[in-house]
Coordinates of C-alpha atoms and ligand atoms in Angstrom, one line a residue:
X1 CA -37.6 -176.4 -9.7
X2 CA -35.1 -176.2 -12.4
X3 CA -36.5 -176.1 -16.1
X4 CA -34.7 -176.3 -19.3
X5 CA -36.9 -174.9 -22.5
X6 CA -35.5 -175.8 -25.8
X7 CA -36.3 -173.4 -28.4
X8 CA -36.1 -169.8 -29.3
X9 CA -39.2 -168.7 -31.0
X10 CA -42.3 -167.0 -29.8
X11 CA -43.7 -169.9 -29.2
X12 CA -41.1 -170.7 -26.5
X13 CA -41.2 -167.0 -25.3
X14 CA -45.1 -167.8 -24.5
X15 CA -44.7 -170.7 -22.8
X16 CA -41.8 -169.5 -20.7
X17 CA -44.1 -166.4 -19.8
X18 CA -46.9 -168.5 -19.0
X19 CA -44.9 -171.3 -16.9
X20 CA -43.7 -168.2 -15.1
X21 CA -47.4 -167.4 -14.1
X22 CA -47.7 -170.8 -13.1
X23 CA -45.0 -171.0 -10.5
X24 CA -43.1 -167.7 -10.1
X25 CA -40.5 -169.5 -8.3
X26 CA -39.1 -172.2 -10.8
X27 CA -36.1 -171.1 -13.0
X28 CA -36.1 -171.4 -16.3
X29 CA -32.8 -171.9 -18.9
X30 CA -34.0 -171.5 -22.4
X31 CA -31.3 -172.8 -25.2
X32 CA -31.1 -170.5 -26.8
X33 CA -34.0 -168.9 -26.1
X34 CA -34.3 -164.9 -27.5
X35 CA -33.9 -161.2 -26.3
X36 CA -37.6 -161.4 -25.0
X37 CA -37.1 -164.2 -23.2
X38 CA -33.7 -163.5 -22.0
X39 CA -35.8 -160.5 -19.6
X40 CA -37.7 -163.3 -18.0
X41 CA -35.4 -166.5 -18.0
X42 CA -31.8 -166.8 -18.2
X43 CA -30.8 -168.2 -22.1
X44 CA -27.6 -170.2 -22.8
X45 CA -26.5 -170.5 -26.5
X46 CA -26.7 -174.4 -27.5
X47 CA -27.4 -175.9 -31.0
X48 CA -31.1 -177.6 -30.4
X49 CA -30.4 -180.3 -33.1
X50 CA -27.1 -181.3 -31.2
X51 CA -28.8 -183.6 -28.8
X52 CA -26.0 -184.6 -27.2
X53 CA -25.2 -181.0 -26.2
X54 CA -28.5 -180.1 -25.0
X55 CA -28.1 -183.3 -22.8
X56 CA -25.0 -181.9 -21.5
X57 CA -26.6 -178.8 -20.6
X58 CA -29.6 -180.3 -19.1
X59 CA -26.8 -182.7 -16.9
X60 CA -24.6 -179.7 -15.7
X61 CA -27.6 -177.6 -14.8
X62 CA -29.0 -180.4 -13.2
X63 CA -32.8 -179.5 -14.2
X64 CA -35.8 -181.4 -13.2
X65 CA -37.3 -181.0 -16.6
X66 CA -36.8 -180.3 -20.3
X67 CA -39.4 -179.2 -22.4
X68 CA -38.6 -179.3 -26.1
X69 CA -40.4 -176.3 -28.2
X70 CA -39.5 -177.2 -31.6
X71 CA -40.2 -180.4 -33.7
X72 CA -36.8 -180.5 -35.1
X73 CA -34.8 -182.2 -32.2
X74 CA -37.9 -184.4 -31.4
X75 CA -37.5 -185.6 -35.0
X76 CA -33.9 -186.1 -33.7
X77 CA -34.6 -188.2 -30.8
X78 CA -33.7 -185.6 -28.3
X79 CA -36.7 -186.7 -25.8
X80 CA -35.3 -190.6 -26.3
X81 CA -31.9 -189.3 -25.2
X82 CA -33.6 -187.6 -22.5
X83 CA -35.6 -190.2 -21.0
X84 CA -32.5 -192.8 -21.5
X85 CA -30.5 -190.2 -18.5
X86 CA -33.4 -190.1 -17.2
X87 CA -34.6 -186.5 -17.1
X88 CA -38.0 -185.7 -17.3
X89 CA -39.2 -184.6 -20.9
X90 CA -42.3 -183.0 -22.5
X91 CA -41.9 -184.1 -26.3
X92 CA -42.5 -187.2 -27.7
X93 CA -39.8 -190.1 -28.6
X94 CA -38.1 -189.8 -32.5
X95 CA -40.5 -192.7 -33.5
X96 CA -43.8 -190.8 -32.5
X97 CA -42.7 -187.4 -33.6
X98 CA -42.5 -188.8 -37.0
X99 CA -46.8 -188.1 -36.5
X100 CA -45.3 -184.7 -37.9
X101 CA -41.7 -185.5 -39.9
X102 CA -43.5 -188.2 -42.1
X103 CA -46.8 -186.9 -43.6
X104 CA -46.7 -190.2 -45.4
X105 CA -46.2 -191.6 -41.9
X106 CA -49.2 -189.6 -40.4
X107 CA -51.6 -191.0 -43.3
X108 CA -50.7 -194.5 -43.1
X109 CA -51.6 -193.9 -39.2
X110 CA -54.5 -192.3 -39.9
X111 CA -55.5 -194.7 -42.5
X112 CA -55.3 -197.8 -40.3
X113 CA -57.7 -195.9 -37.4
X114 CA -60.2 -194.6 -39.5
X115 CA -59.1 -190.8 -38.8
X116 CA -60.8 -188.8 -41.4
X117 CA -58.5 -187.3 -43.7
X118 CA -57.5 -186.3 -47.3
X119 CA -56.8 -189.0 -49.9
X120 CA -53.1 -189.6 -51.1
X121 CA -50.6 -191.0 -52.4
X122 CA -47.1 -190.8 -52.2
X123 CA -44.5 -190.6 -54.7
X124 CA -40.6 -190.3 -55.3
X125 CA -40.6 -191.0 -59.2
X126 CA -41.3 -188.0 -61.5
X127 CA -43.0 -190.1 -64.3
X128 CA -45.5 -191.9 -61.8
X129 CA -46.2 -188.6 -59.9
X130 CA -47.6 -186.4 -62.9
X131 CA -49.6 -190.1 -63.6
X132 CA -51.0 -189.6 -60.2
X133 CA -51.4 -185.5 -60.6
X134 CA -53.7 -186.2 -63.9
X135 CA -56.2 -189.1 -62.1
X136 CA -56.5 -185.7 -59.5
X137 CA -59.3 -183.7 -59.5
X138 CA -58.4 -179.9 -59.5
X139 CA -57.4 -177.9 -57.4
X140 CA -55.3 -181.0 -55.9
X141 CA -52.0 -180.5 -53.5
X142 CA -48.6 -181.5 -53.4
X143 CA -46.7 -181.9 -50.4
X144 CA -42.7 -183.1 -49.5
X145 CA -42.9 -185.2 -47.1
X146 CA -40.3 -184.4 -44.1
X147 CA -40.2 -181.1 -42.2
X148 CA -40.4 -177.9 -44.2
X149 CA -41.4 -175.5 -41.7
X150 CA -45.0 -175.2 -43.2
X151 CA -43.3 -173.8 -46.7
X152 CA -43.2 -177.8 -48.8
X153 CA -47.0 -177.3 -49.6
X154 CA -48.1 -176.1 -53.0
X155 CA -52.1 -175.8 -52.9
X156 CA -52.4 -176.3 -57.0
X157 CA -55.6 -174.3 -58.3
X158 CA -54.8 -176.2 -62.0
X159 CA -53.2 -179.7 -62.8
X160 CA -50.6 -177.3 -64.8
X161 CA -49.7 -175.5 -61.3
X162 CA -49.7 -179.0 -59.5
X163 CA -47.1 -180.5 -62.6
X164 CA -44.8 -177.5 -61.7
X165 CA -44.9 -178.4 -57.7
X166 CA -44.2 -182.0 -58.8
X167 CA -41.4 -180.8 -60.7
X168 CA -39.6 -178.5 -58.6
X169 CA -39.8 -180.5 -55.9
X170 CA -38.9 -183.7 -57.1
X171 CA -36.7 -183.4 -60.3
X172 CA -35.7 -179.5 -59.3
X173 CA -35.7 -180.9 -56.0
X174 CA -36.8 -177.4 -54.5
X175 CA -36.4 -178.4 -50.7
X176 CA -33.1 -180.6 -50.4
X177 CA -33.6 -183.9 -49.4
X178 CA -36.9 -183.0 -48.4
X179 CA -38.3 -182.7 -51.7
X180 CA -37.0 -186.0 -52.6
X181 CA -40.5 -187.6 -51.7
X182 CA -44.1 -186.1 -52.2
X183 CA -47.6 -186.5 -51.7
X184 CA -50.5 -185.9 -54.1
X185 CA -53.3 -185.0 -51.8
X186 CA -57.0 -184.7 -52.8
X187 CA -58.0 -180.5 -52.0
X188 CA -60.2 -180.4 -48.9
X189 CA -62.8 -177.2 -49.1
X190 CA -63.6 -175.5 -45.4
X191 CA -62.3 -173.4 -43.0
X192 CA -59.1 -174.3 -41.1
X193 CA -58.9 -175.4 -37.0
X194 CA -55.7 -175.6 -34.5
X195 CA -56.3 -178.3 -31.8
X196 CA -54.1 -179.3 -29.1
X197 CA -54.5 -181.8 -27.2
X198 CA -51.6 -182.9 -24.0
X199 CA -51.6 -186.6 -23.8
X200 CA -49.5 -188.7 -21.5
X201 CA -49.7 -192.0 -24.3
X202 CA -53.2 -192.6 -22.8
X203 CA -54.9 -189.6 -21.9
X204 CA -55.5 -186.4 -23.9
X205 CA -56.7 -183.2 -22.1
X206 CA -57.8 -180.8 -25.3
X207 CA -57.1 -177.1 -25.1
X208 CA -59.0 -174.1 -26.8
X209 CA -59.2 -174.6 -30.6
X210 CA -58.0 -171.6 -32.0
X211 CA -57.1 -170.3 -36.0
X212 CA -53.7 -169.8 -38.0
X213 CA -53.4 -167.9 -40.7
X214 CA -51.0 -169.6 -42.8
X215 CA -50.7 -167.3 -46.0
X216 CA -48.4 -164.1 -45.7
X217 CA -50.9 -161.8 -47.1
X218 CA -53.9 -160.2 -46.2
X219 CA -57.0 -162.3 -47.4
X220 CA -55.3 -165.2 -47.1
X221 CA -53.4 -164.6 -50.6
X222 CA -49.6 -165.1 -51.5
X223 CA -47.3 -168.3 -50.1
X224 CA -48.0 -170.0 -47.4
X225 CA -45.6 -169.4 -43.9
X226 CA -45.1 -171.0 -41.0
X227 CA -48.1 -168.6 -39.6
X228 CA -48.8 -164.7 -39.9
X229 CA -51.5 -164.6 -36.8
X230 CA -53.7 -166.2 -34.3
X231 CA -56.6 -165.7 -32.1
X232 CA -58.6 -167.7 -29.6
X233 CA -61.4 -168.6 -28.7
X234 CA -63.0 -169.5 -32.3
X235 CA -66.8 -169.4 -32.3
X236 CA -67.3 -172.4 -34.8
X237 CA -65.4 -174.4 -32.3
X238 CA -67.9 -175.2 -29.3
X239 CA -67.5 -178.0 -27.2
X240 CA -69.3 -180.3 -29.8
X241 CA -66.8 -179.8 -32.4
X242 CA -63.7 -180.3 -29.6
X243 CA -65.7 -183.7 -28.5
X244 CA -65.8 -184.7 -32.3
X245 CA -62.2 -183.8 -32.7
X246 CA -61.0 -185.8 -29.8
X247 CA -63.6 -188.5 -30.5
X248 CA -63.1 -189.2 -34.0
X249 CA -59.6 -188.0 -34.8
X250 CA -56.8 -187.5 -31.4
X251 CA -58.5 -190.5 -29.6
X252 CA -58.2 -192.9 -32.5
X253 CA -54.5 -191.7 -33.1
X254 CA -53.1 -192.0 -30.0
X255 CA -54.3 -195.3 -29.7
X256 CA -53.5 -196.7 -32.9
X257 CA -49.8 -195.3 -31.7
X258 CA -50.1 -197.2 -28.8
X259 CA -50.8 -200.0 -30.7
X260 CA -47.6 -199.7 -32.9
X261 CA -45.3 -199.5 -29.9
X262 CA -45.1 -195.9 -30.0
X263 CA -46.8 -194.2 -27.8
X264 CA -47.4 -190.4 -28.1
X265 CA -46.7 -188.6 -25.1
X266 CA -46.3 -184.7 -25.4
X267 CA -48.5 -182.2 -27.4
X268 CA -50.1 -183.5 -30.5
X269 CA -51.7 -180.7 -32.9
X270 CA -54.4 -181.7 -35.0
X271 CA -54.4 -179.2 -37.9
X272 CA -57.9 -179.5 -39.1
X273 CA -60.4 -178.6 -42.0
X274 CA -63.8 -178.3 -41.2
X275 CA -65.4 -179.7 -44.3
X276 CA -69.1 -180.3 -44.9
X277 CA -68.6 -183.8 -44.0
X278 CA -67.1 -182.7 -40.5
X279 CA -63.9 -182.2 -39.5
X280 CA -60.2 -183.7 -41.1
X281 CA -56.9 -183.6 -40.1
X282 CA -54.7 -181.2 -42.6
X283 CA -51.9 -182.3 -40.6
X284 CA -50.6 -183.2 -37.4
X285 CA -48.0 -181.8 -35.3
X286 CA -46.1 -183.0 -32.1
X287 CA -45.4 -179.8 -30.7
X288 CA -47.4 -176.5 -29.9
X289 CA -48.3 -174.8 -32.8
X290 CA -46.4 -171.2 -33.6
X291 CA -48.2 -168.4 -33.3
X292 CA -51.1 -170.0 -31.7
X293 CA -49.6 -170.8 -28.5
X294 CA -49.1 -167.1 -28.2
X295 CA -52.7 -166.4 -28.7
X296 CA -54.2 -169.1 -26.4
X297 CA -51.4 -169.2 -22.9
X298 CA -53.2 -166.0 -22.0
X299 CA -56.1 -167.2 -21.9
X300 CA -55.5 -169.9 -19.6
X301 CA -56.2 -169.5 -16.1
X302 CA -55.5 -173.0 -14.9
X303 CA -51.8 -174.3 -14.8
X304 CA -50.0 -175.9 -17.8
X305 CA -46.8 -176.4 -15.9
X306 CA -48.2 -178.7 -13.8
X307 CA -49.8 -180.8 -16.7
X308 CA -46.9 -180.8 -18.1
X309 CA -44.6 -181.5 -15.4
X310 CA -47.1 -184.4 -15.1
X311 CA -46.2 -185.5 -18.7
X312 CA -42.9 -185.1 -17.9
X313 CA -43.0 -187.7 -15.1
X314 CA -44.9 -190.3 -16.6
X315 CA -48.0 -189.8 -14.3
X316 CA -51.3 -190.0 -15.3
X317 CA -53.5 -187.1 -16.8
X318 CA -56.6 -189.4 -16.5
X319 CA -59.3 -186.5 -15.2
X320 CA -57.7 -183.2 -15.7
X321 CA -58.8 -180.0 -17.5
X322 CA -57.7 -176.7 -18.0
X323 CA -59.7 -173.5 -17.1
X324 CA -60.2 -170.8 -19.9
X325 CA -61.2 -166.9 -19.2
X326 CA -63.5 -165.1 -20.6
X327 CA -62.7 -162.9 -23.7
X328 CA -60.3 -163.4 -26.5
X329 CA -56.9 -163.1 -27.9
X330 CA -55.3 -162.0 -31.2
X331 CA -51.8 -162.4 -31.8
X332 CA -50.2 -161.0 -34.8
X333 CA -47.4 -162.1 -36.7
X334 CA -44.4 -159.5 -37.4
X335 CA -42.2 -160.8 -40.3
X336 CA -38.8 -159.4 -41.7
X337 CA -38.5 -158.2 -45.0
X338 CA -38.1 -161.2 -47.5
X339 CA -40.0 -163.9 -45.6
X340 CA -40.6 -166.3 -45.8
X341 CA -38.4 -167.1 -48.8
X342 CA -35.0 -165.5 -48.0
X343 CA -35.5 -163.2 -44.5
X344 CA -33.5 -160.4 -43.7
X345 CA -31.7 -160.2 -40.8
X346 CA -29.9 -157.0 -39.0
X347 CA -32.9 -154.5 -39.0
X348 CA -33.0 -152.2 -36.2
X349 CA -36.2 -152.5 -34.4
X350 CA -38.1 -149.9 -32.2
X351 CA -41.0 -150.4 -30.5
X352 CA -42.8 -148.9 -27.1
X353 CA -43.9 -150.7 -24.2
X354 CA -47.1 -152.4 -24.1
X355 CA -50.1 -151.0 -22.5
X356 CA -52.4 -153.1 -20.4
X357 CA -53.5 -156.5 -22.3
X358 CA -51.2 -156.1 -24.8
X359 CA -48.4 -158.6 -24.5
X360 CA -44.9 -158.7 -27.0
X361 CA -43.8 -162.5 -27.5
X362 CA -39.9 -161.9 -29.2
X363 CA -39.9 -165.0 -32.2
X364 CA -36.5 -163.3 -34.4
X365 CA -34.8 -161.1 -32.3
X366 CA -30.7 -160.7 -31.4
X367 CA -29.1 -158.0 -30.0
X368 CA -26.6 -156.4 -31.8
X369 CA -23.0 -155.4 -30.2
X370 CA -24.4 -152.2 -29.0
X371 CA -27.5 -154.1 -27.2
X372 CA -29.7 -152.7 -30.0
X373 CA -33.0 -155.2 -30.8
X374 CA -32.2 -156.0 -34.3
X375 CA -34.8 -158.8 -36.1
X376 CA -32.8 -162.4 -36.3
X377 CA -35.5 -164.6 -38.3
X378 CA -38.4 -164.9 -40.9
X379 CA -40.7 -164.2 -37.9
X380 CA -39.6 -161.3 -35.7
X381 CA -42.7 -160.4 -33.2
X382 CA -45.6 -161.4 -32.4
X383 CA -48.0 -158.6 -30.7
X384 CA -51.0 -160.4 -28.9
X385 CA -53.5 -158.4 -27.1
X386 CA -56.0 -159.9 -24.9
X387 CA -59.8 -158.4 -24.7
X388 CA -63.5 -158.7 -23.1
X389 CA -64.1 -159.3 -27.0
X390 CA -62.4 -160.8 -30.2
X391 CA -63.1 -157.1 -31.8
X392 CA -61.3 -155.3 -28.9
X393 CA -58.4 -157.8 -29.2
X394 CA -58.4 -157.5 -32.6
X395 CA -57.6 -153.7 -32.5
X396 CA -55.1 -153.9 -29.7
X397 CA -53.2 -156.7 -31.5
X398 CA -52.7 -154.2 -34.4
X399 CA -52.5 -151.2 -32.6
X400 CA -49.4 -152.7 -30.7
X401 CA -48.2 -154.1 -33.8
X402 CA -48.5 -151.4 -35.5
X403 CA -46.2 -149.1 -33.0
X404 CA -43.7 -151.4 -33.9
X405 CA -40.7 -150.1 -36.4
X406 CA -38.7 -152.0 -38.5
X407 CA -37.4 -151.6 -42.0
X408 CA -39.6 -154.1 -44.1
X409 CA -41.7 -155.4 -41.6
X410 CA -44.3 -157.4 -42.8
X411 CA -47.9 -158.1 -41.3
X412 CA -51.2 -159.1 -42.0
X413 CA -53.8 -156.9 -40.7
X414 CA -57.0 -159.2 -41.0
X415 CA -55.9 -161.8 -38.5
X416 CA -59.1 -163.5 -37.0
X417 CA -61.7 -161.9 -40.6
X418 CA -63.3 -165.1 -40.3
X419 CA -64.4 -164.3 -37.0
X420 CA -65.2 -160.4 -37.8
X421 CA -67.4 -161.4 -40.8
X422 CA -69.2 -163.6 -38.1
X423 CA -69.5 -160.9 -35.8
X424 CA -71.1 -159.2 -38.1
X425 CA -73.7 -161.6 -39.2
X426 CA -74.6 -162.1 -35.3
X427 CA -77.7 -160.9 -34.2
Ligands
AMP1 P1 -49.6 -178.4 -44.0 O1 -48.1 -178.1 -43.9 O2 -49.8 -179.8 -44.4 O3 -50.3 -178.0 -42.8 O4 -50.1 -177.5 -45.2 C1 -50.0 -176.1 -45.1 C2 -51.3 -175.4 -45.5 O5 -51.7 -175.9 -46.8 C3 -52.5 -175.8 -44.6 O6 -52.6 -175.1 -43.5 C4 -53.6 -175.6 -45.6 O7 -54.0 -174.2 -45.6 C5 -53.1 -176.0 -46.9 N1 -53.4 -177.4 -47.2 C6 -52.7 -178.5 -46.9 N2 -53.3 -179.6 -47.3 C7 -54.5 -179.2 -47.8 C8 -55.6 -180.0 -48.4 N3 -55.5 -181.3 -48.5 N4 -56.6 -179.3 -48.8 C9 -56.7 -177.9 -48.7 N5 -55.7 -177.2 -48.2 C10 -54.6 -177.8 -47.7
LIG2 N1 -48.9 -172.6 -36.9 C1 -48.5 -173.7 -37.6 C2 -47.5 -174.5 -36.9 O1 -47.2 -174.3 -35.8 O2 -47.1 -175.5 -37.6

């Protein structure tokens, strides 16, 4: 078995690491893939959002599979190009990835099955938008519309603050071409939830809800990232909630994408809020998240390859599950100096082998032309530690993290305080 793993992120370096577990015999090719995984799995340099390249590569290696980490080339079509030369892809086509590279898209979706979500509207003219920002309710958000990597949100605390997101993003336009459309979103108050859920365009198979922790500093202040930590399992989530979720929310989405002629076949992550009136979707995704993929492939004792290989194939997931283990998992996010606005790259990095439970998924690494580990990316690291407990994971995640050297490495150091203030409370 011959896989090819797009990506080059921590979140590939997880699920290369955990497909490994699966089925110590395949052979993986990530492209590019990253010094960490580059121990496990052999990496070929390839532009991801040159599908036609990564087709080549996936012809000449002549793999059974290709599993795409990153939304980018989804948004691309590189699934559709796939599936046309017919090799097996997990990832869904261009038209259903846009779940994630149209957040006007994902409402208009929403809105026609009855998902529960935030109210908006969507603009492209200045004048009409700060209309729109006054009839608003503070705090309000403004959002661009295409991919930003989790940075094109501005979470407005005043109408004044939500004028000068409207602004920059459409007349300054902030984000490129991104900016150039936005949405004015009412504010939804609660706590946030990570859901994945594999489909096949029919099926979905959910897998443990777990918690990002989107702002870059410690109690949850300063701008938001693409995600500064994770951990798994989260108590608020029982299987109530994950039956409501799938019920009310992934069920009703995947069908109504049926329904529209493109079904969703892949990953779909339902960002969440857990509001008073139950949960709403923040956002979706149609990939695995980044960093909570690194917290939650630990804990699963049951194979993903073969779900996913399943996915790949067109077969059926009607029936399956996946088996959990006990305990918990924190991962915690190690970002170079400058993120997430303007990263540095080139620091050396130093760092000692992890003990027992801890595990080091690469995200921004390189080697330098001496072979030294140098960071390569916004996010660098990401120390997880599994443990009988969220507290013991907790303090191995940081410890790890923590023995880690790099010059302006960045980290939060309450990843999972949610779950530690609800320790507390516990009887
Ligand atoms: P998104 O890229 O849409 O996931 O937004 C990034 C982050 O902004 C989310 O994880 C939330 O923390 C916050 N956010 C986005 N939309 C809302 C909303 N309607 N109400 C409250 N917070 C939001
Ligand atoms: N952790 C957020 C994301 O993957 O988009």
């Amino acid at each position: 078995m011959k896989l090819l793993l797009v990506g080059g992120g921590g979140r590939e370096h997880a699920l290369a690491w955990k497909f490994l577990r699966d089925d110590p015999s395949i052979e993986i090719i990530a492209a590019p893939g990253n010094p960490g995984i580059a121990d496990i799995a052999r990496c070929v340099w390839a532009d991801i959002n040159d599908a036609r390249a990564i087709v080549q590569l996936a012809r000449s290696e002549r793999v059974d599979c290709c599993v795409v980490g990153p939304e980018a080339p989804l948004a691309l079509g590189l699934a559709d190009l796939l599936r046309a030369e017919r090799i097996p892809v997990f990832g869904p086509s261009r038209a259903a990835a846009r779940i994630e590279s149209s957040k006007w898209f994902a409402k208009e979706v929403m809105a026609m099955a009855d998902v529960p979500t935030a109210r908006a509207e969507h603009y492209t003219d200045e004048d009409r938008a700060w209309a729109a920002v006054g009839r608003f309710r503070a705090p309000l958000v403004i959002k661009a519309i295409g991919l930003a990597s989790g940075k094109g949100v501005v979470v407005a605390m005043s109408h004044d603050e939500a004028f000068a997101a409207v602004e920059s993003m459409l007349e300054a336009n902030r984000f490129g071409d991104k900016g150039a459309e936005i949405l004015v979103e009412e504010y939804m108050e609660g706590e946030e939830l990570s859901l994945f859920a594999i489909s096949d365009g029919t099926n979905a198979v959910p897998m443990m809800p777990s918690q990002d922790h989107k702002r870059l500093l410690d109690g949850d202040r300063g701008p938001n990232t693409g995600g500064m930590g994770a951990y798994a399992p989260v108590a608020l989530a029982d299987d109530a909630l994950v039956g409501r979720v799938m019920s009310t929310i992934i069920e009703p989405t995947l069908g109504r994408m049926r329904e529209m002629g493109s079904p969703f076949t892949g990953l779909l992550y339902a960002g969440l809020m857990l509001t008073l009136e139950g949960p709403k979707v923040v956002e979706f995704n149609c990939r695995f998240g980044d960093p909570e993929t690194q917290a939650i492939l630990p804990l699963l004792d049951s194979s993903l390859l073969d779900v996913i290989l399943a996915v790949a194939n067109g077969d059926s997931i009607a029936g399956t599950s996946f088996a959990w283990r006990d305990g918990a998992a924190v991962t915690t996010v190690l970002a170079a100096s400058g993120y997430p606005n303007a990263p540095r790259t080139g620091d050396r990095i130093t760092m000692p082998t992890p003990r027992e439970g801890q595990i080091l998924f690469h995200a921004g690494t390189a080697r330098a032309a001496d072979g030294a580990l140098v960071t390569n990316g916004g996010r660098v690291l990401c120390a997880t530690a599994v443990g009988a407990t969220f507290e013991q994971a907790r303090r191995e995640s940081l410890a790890l993290a923590d023995s880690i050297d790099f010059a302006g490495k960045q980290l939060r150091r309450d990843v999972g305080w949610r779950e530690s203030a609800r320790d507390a409370r516990a009887p």
